[in-house]
Tab-separated table of C-alpha atoms and ligand atoms in Angstrom:
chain	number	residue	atom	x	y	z
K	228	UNK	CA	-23.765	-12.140	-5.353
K	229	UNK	CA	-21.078	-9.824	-6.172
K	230	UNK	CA	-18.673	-10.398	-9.575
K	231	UNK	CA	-15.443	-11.780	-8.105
K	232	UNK	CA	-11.920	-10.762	-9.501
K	233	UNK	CA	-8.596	-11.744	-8.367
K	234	UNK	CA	-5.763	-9.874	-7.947
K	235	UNK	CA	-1.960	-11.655	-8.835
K	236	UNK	CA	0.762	-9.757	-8.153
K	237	UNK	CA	4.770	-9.316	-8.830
K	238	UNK	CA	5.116	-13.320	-9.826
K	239	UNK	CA	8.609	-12.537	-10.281
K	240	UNK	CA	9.040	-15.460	-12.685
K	241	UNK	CA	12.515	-16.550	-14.489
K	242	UNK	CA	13.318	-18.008	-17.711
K	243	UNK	CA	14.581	-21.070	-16.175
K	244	UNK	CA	11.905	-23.370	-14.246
K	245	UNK	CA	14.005	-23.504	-11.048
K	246	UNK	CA	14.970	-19.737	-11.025
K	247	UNK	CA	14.885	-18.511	-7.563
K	248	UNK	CA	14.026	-15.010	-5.871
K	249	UNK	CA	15.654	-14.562	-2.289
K	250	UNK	CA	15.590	-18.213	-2.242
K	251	UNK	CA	12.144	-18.886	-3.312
K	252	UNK	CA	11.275	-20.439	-6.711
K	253	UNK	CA	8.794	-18.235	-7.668
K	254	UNK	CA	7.082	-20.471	-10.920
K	255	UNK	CA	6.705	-22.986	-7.636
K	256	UNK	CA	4.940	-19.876	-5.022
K	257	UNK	CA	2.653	-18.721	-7.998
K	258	UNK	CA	1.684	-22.046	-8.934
K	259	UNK	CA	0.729	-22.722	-5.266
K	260	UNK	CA	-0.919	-19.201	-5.471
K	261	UNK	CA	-2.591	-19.769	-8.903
K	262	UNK	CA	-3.612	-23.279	-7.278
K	263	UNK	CA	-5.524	-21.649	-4.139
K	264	UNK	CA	-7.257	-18.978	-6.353
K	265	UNK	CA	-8.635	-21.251	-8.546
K	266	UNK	CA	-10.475	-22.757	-5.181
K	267	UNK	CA	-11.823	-19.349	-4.306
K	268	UNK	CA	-15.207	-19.182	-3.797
K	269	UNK	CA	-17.706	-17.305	-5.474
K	270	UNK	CA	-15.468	-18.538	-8.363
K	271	UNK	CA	-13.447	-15.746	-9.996
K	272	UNK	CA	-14.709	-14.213	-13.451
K	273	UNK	CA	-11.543	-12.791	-14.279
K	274	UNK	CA	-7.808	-12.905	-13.059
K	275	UNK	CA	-5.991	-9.308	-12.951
K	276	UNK	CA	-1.720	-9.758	-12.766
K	277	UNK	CA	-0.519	-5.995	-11.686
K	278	UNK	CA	3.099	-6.303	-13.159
K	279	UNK	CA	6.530	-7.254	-12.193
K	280	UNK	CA	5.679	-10.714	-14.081
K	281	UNK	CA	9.003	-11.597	-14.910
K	282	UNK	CA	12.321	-10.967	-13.479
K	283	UNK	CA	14.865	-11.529	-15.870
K	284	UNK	CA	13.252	-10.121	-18.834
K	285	UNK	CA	13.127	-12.804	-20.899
K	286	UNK	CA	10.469	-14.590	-23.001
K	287	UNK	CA	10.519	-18.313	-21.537
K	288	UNK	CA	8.696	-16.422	-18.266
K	289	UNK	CA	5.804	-14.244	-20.088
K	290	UNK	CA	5.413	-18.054	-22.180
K	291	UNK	CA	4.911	-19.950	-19.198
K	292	UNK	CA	2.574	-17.400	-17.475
K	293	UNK	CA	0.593	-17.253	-20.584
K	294	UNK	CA	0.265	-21.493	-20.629
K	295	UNK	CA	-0.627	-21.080	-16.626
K	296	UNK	CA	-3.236	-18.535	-17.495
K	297	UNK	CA	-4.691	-19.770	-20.581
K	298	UNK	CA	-5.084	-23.149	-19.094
K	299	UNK	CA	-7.810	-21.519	-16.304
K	300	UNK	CA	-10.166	-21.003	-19.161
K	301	UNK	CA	-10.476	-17.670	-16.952
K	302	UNK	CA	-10.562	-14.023	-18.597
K	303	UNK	CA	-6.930	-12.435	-17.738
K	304	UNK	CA	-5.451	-8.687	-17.852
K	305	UNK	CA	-1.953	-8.281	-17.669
K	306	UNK	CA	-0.066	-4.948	-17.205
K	307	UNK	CA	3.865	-4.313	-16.787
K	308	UNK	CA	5.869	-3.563	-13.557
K	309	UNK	CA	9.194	-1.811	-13.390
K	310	UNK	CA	10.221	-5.382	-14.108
K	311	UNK	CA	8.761	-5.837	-17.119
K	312	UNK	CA	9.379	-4.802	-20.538
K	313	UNK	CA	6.180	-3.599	-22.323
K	314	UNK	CA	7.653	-4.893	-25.539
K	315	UNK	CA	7.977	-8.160	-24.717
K	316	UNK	CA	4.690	-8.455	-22.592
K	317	UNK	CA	2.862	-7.528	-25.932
K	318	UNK	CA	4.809	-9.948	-27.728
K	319	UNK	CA	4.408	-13.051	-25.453
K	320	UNK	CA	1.291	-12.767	-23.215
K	321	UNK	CA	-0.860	-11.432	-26.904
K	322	UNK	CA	-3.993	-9.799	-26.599
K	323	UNK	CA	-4.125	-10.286	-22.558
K	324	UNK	CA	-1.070	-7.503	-22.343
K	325	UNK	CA	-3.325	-4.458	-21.837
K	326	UNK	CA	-2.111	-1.327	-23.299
K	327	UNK	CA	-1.539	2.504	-21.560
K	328	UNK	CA	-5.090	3.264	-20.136
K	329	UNK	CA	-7.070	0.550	-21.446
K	330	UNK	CA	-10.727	-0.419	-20.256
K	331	UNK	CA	-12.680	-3.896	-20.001
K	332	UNK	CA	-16.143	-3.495	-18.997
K	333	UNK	CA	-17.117	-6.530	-16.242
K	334	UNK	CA	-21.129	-6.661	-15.560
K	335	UNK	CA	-21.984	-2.721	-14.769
K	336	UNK	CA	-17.951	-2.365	-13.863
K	337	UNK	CA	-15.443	-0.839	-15.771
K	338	UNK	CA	-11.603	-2.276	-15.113
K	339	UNK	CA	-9.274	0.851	-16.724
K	340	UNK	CA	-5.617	-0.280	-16.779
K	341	UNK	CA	-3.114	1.832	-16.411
K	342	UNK	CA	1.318	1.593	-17.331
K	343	UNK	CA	2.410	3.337	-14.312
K	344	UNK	CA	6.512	1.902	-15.496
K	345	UNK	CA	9.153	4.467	-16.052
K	346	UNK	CA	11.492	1.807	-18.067
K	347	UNK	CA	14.927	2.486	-16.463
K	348	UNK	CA	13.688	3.039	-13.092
K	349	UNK	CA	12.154	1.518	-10.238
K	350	UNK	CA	9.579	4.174	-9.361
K	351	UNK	CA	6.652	4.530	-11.551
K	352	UNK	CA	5.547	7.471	-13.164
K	353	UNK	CA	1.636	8.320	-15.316
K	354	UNK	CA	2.634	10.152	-18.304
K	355	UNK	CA	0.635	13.287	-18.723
K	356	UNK	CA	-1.426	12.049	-21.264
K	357	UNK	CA	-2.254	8.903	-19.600
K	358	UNK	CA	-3.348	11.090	-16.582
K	359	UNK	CA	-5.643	13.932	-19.501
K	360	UNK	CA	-7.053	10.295	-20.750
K	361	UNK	CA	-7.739	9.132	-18.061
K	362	UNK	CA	-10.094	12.334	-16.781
K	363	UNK	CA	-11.726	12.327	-20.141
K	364	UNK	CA	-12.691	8.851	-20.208
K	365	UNK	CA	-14.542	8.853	-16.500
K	366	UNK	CA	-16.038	11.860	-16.954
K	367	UNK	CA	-17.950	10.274	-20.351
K	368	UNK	CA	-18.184	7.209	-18.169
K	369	UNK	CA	-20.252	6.811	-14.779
K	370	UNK	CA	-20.178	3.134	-13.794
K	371	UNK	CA	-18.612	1.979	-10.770
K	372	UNK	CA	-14.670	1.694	-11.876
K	373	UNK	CA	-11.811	0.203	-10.405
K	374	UNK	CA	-8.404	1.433	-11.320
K	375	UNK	CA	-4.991	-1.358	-11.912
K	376	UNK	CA	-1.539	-0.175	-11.811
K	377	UNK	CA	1.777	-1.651	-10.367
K	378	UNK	CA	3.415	1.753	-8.411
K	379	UNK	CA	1.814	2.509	-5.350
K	380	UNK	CA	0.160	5.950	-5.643
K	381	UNK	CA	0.701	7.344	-1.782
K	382	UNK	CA	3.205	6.174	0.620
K	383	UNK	CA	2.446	2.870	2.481
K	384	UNK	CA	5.020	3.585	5.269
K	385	UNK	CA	7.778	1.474	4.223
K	386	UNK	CA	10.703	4.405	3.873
K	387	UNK	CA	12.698	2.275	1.327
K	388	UNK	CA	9.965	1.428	-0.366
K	389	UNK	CA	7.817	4.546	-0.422
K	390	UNK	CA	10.859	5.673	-2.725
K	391	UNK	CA	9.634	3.617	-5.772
K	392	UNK	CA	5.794	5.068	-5.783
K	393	UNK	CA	4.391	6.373	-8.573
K	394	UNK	CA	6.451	10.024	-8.721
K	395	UNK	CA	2.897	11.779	-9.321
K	396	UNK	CA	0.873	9.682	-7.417
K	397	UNK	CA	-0.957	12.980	-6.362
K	398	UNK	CA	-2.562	13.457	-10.200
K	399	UNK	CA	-3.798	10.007	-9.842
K	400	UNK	CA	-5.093	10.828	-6.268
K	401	UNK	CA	-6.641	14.354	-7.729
K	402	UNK	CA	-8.273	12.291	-10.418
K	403	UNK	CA	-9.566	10.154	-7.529
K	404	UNK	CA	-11.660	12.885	-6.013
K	405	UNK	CA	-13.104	14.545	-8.915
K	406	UNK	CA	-14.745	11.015	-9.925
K	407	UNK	CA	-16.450	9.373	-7.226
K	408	UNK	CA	-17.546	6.423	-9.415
K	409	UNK	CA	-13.837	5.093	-8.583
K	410	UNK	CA	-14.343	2.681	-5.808
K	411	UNK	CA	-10.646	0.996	-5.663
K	412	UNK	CA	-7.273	2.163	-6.805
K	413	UNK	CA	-5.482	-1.205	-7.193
K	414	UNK	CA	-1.579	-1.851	-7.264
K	415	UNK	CA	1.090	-4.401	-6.707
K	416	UNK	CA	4.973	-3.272	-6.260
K	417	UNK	CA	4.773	-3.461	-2.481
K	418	UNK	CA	4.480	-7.166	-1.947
K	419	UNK	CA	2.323	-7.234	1.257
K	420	UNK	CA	-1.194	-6.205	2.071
K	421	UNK	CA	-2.087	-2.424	2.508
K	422	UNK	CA	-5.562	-0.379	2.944
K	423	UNK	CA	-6.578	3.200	3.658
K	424	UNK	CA	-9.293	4.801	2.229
K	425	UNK	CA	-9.469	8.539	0.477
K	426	UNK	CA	-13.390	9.410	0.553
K	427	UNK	CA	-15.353	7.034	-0.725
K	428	UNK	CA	-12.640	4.827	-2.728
K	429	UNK	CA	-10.458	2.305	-1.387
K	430	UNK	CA	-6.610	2.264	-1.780
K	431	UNK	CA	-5.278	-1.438	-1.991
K	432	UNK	CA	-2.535	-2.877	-2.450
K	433	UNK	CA	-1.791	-6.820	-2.321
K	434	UNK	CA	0.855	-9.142	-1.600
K	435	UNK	CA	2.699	-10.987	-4.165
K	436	UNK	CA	2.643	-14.442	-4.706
K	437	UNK	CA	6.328	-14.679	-4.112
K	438	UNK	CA	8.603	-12.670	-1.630
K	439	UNK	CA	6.895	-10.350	0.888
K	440	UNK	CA	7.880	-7.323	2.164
K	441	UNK	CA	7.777	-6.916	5.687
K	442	UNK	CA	5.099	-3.792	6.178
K	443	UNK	CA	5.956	-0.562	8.209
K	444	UNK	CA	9.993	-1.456	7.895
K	445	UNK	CA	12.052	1.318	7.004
K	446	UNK	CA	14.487	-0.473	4.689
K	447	UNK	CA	14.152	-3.817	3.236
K	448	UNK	CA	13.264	-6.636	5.380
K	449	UNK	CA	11.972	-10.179	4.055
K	450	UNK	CA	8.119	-10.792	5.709
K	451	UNK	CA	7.489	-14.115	7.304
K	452	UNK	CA	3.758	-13.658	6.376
K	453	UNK	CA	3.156	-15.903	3.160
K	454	UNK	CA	2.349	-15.471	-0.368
K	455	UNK	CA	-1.292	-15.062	-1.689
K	456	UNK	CA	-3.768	-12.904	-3.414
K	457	UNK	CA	-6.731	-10.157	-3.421
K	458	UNK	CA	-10.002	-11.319	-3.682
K	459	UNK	CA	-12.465	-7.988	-4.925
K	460	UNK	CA	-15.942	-8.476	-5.021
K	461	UNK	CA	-17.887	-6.029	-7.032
K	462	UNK	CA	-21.514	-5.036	-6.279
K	463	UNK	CA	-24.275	-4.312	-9.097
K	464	UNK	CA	-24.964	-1.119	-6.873
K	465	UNK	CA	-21.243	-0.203	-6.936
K	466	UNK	CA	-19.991	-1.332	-3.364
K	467	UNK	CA	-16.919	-3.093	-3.439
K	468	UNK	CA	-15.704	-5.687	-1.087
K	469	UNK	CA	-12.278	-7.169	-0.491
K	470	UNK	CA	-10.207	-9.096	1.365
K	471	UNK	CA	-6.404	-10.907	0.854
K	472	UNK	CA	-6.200	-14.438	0.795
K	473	UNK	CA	-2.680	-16.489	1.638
K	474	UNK	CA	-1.341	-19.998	1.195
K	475	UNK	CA	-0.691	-21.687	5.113
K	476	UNK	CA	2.832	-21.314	4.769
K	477	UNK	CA	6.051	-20.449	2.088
K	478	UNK	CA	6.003	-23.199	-0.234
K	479	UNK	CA	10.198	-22.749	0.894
K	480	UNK	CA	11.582	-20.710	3.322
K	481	UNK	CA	12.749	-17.462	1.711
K	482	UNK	CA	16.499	-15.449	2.300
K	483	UNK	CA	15.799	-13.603	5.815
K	484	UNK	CA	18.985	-11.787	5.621
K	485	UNK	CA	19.019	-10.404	2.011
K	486	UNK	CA	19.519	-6.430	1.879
K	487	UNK	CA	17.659	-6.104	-1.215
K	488	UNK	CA	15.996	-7.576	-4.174
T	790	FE2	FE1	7.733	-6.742	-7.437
């Protein structure tokens, strides 16, 4: 059986309980997410949140996640969004905020985490020591790797949205084909499901377990698909299998005529 990780996305979450996001109270979406994960079978061995966990900066939202998370008794991995604030995250989610380029090793997997935010900004950028790390460390390393960071690193043919990527997605990409022991390049920031492949390693992204984005839209546009997660199964011989899980429905029915978020 393959090890089995799950993939949270862009929670969103407020300081207040009842704090909504284009309508949707998103503590209430990623506690029906969180619920449905913790169903998945094979069970999960670790949770992975790729940013955008709060949305009003404040502590009261990386608390609560941190109770919700701690209380699955599962191994979790945090790392910021343009949302977040990598100060605070440290502060309040403790030693599961991962730093710039981190690593976790998972059976004969390593997880490398990467801070793709560019605080100010919406798009993401890899600093160019992140990126020199980051070659160093997988060329002394040959086990099967997947990579987590919140910007998209190619364009997922959403023109509005394909203007918040990571700026140099194409290092990342580069990196990408000089070490084939990279199976899956992992983000949130898009909040629906997206696949392509570049050689032999998958590109994913998820959606997130509050609003979704409708896919292929030009400029924002709310998706009536509903909230859920990645499910990433990862193979002793390296092979990596995946697939995104939903909820039935919205746990409420979202703003359909916002122009942005
Ligand atoms: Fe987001």
């Amino acid at each position: 059986m393959p090890l089995q990780i799950l993939q949270l996305t862009d929670p969103h979450l407020f300081a207040e309980p009842d704090g909504k996001l284009l309508g949707l109270t998103t503590r209430l979406s990623f506690e029906a997410v969180l619920d449905l994960a913790l169903t998945h079978q094979p069970r999960p061995q670790a949770l992975i949140l790729t940013g955008d966990l709060v949305q009003d900066e404040q502590p009261a939202g990386y608390t609560y996640l941190r109770q919700r998370l701690e209380a699955t008794g599962l191994p979790h991995y945090c790392i910021p969004g343009n949302h977040d604030q990598r100060a605070a995250m440290h502060q309040w989610l403790g030693a599961s905020a991962m730093d710039p380029l981190d690593l976790r090793r998972l059976g004969s997997w390593n997880l490398v985490f990467l801070d793709s935010s560019h605080p100010g900004r919406d798009s993401g950028t890899l600093g160019g020591e992140q990126i020199d790390r980051l070659d160093s460390l997988l060329s002394a390393q040959e086990a099967p790797t997947l990579i987590f960071l919140h910007h998209h690193p190619l364009p997922v043919g959403s023109a509005w949205m394909d203007t918040m990527g990571v700026e140099n997605g194409t290092a990342l990409l580069s990196i990408c084909d000089r070490h084939p022991q990279i199976k899956g390049v992992v983000f949130g920031h898009v909040h629906q499901a997206f696949r392509t492949t570049r050689g032999g390693c998958q590109i994913l992204g998820a959606p997130s377990t509050c609003i979704q984005f409708r896919p292929g839209s030009a400029e924002f546009a709310v998706d009536e698909r509903p909230p859920g997660y990645r499910a990433l199964g990862l193979y002793p011989d390296g092979r990596l299998s995946t697939r995104v899980v939903r909820l039935p429905h919205y746990p409420e029915s979202p703003l359909q005529s916002s122009q942005g978020y």
